Short mmCIF file of C-alpha atoms and ligand atoms in Angstrom, two decimals:
data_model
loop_
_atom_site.label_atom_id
_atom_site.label_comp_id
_atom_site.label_asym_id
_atom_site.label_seq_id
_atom_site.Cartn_x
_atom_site.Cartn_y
_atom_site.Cartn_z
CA UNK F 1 -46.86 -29.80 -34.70
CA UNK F 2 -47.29 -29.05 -38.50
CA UNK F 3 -48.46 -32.70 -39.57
CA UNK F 4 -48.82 -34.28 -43.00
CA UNK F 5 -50.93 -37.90 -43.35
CA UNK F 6 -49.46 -39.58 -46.58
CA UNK F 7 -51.09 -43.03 -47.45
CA UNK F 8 -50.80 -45.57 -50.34
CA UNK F 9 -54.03 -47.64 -50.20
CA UNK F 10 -56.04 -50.29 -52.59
CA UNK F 11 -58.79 -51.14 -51.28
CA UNK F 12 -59.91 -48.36 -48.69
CA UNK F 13 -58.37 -49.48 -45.82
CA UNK F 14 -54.44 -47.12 -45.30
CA UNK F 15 -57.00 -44.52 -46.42
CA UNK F 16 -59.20 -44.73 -43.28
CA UNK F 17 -56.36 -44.51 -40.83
CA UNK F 18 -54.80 -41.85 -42.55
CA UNK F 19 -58.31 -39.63 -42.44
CA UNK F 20 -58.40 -41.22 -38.63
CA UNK F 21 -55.27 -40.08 -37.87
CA UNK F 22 -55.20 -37.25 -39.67
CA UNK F 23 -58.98 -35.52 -38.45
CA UNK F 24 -57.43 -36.73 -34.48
CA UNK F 25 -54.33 -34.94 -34.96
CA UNK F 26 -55.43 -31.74 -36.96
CA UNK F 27 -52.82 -32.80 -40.03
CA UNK F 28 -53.09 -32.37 -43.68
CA UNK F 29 -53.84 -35.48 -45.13
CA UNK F 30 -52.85 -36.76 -49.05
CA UNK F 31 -53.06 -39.80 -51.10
CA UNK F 32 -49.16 -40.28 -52.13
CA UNK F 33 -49.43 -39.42 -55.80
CA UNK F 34 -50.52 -35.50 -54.47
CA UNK F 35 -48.52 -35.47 -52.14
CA UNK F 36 -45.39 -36.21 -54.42
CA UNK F 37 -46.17 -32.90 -55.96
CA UNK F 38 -46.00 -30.68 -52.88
CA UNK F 39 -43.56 -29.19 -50.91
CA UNK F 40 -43.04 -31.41 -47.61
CA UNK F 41 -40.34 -28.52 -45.55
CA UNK F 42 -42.66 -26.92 -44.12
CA UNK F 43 -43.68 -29.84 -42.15
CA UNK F 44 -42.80 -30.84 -38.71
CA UNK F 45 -44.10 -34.21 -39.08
CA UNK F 46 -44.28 -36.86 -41.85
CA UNK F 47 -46.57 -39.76 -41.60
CA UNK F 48 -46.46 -42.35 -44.00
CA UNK F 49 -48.63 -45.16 -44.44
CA UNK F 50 -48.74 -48.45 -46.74
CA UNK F 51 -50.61 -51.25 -47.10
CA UNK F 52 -48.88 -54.68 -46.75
CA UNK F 53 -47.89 -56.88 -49.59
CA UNK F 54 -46.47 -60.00 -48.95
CA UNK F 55 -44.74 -59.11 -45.79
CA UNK F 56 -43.35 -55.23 -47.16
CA UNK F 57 -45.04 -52.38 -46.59
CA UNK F 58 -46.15 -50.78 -50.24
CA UNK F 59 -44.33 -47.96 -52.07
CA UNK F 60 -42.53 -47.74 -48.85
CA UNK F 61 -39.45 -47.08 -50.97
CA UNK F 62 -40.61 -43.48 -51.61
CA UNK F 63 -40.77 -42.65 -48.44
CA UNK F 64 -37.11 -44.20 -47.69
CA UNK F 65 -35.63 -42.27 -50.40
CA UNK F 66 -36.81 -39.13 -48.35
CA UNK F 67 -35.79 -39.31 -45.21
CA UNK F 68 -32.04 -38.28 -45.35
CA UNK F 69 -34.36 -34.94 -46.53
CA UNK F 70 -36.17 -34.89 -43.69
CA UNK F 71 -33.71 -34.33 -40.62
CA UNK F 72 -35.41 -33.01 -37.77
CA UNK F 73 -38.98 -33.99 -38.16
CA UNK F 74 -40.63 -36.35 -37.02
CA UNK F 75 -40.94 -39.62 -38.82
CA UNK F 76 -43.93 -42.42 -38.44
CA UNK F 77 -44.84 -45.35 -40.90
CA UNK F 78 -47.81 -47.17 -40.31
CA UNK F 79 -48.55 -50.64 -42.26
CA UNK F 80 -51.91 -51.62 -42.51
CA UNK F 81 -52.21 -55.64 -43.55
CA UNK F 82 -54.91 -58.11 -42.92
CA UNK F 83 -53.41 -59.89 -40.12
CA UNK F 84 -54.90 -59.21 -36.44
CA UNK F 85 -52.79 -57.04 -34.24
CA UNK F 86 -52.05 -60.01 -31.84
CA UNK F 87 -50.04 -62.00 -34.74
CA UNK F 88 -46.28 -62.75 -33.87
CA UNK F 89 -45.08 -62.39 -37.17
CA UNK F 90 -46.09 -58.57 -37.24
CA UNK F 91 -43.13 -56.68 -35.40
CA UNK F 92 -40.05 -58.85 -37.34
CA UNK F 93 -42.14 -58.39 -40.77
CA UNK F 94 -42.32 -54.83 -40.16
CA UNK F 95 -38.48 -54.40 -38.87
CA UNK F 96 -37.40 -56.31 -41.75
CA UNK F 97 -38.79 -53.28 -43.53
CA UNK F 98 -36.03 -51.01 -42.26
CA UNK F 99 -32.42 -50.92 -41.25
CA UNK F 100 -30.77 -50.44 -38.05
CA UNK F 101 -30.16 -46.54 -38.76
CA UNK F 102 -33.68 -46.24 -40.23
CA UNK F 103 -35.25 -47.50 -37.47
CA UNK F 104 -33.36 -44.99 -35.33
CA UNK F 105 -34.74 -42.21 -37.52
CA UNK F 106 -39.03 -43.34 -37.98
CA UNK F 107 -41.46 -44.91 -36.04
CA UNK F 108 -43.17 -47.95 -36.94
CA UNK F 109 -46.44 -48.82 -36.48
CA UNK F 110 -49.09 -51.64 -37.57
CA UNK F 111 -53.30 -51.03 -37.84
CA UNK F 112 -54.95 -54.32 -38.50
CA UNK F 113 -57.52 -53.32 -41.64
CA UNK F 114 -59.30 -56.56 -43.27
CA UNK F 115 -59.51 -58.01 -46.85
CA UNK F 116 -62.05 -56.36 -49.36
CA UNK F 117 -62.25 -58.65 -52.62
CA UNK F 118 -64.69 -56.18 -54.32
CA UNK F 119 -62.20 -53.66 -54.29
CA UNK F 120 -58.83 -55.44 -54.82
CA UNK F 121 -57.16 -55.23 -58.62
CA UNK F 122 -57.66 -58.53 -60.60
CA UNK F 123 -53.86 -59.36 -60.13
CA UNK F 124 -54.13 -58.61 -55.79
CA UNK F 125 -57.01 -60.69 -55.79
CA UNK F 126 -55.01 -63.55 -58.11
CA UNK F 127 -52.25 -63.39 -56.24
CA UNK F 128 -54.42 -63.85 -52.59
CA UNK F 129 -55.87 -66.82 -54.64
CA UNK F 130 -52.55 -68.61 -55.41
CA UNK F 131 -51.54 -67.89 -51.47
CA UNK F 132 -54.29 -69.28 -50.22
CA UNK F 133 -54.25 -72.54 -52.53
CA UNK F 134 -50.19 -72.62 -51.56
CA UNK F 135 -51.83 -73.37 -47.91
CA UNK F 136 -54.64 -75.33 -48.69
CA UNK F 137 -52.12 -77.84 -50.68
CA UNK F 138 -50.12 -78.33 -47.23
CA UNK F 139 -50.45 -81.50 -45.99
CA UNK F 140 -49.47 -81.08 -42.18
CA UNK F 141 -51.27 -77.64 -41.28
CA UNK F 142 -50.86 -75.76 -37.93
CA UNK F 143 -53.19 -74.18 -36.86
CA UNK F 144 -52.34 -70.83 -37.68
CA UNK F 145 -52.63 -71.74 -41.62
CA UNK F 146 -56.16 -73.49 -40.75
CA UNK F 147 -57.39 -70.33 -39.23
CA UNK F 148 -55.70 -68.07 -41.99
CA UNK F 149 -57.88 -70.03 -44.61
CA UNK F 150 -60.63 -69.51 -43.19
CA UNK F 151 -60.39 -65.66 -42.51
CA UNK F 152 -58.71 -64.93 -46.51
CA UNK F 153 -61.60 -67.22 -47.81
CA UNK F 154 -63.71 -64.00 -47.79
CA UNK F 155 -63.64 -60.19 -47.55
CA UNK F 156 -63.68 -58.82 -43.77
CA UNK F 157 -63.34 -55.58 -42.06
CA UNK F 158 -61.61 -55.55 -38.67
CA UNK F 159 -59.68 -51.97 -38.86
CA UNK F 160 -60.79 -50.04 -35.68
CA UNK F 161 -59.97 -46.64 -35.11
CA UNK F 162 -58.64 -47.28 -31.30
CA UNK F 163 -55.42 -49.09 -33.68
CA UNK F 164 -54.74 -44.90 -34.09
CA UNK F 165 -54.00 -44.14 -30.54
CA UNK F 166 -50.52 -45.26 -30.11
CA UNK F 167 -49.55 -43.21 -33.55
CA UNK F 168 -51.40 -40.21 -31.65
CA UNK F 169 -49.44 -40.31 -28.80
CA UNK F 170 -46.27 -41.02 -30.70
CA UNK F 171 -47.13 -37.40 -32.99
CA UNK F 172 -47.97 -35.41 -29.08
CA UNK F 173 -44.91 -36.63 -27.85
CA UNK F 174 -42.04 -34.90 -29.24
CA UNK F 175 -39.56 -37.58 -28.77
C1 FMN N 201 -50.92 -59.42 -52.91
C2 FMN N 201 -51.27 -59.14 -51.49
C3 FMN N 201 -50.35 -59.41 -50.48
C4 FMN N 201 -50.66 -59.15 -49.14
N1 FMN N 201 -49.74 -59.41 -48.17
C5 FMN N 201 -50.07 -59.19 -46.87
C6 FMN N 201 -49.14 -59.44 -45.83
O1 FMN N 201 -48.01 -59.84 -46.05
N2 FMN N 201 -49.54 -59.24 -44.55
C7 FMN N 201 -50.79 -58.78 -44.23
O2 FMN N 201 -51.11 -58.60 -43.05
N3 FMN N 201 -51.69 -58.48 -45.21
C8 FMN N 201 -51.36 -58.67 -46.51
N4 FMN N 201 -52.24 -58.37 -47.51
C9 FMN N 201 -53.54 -57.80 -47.14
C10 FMN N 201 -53.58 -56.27 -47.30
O3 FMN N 201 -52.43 -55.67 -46.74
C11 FMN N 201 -54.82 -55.76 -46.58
O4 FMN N 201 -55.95 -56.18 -47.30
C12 FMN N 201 -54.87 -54.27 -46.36
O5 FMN N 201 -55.92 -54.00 -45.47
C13 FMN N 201 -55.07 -53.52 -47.65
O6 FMN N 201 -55.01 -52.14 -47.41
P1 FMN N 201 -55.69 -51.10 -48.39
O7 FMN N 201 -57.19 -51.27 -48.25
O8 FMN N 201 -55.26 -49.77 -47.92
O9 FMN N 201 -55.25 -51.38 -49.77
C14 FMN N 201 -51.95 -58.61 -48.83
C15 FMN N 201 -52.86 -58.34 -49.85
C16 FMN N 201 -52.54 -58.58 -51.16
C17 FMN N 201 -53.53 -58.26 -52.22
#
């Protein structure tokens, strides 16, 4: 299946999965600004992925205003965000992404990647900051914000190429 990898990425992270997925699944593979400038209809397969901001998957409208385009292929997103896999707020933030009909038409996926500081524009990194002090200021804090202190306080790294298998199998199957 004639793939294409498309990925929006900050800090390093979208762009590892894409070259992941793009290396296991013999697909071209483009940062979104070239890939804006090609022709897509030769492709059997679009894969698009974003970071996570704030619970929306990035430039995620581009893709969106494609897709009536792209009848007959085969449609995957993948978000990549700093939460671990095993958070429950993963699948509704990612639905709340789409529609009913859009979710009929792409598949959705999430790849856990990590924080990196170093890397992040001064207004991500402000913005992180502000989050973070929104939590600290809580008075009553569950657990889940004590632990999510702790892991934004610094940069970490827990993307893992094994995330890529279930986008794999999604491209080999063909629906
Ligand atoms: C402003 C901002 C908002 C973010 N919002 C989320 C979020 O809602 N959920 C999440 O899991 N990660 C969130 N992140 C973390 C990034 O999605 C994460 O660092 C990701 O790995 C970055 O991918 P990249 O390296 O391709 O840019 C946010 C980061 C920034 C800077």
């Amino acid at each position: 299946m004639k793939t294409i990898v498309i990925y929006n990425s900050q800090t390093g992270f979208t762009k590892r999965y894409a070259q992941w997925i793009a290396q296991a699944a013999g697909a071209d593979c483009f940062a979104l600004s070239d890939a804006k400038k090609r022709n897509l209809s030769a492709y059997e397969a679009i894969v698009y992925g974003g970071w996570a901001c704030g619970g929306s998957i990035h430039k995620l409208s581009w893709f969106k205003s494609h897709m009536d385009q792209w009848t007959g292929k085969k449609l995957i997103v993948f978000c990549v965000g700093a939460s671990p896999m095993e958070s429950p707020e993963i699948e509704p933030a990612l639905k709340q992404n789409f529609s009913k009909e859009e979710l009929q038409k792409v598949n959705v996926f999430y790849c856990p990647g990590g924080l990196n500081y170093e890397k992040m524009s001064g207004l991500s990194a402000l913005m992180m900051k502000l989050f973070l002090k929104t939590i600290k200021a809580k008075k009553n804090k569950t657990e889940m914000e004590r632990n999510m202190i702790q892991m934004l306080s610094a940069s970490y790294d827990i993307s893992n190429k094994k995330y890529t298998e279930p986008i794999l199998q999604c491209l080999e199957n063909k629906m």
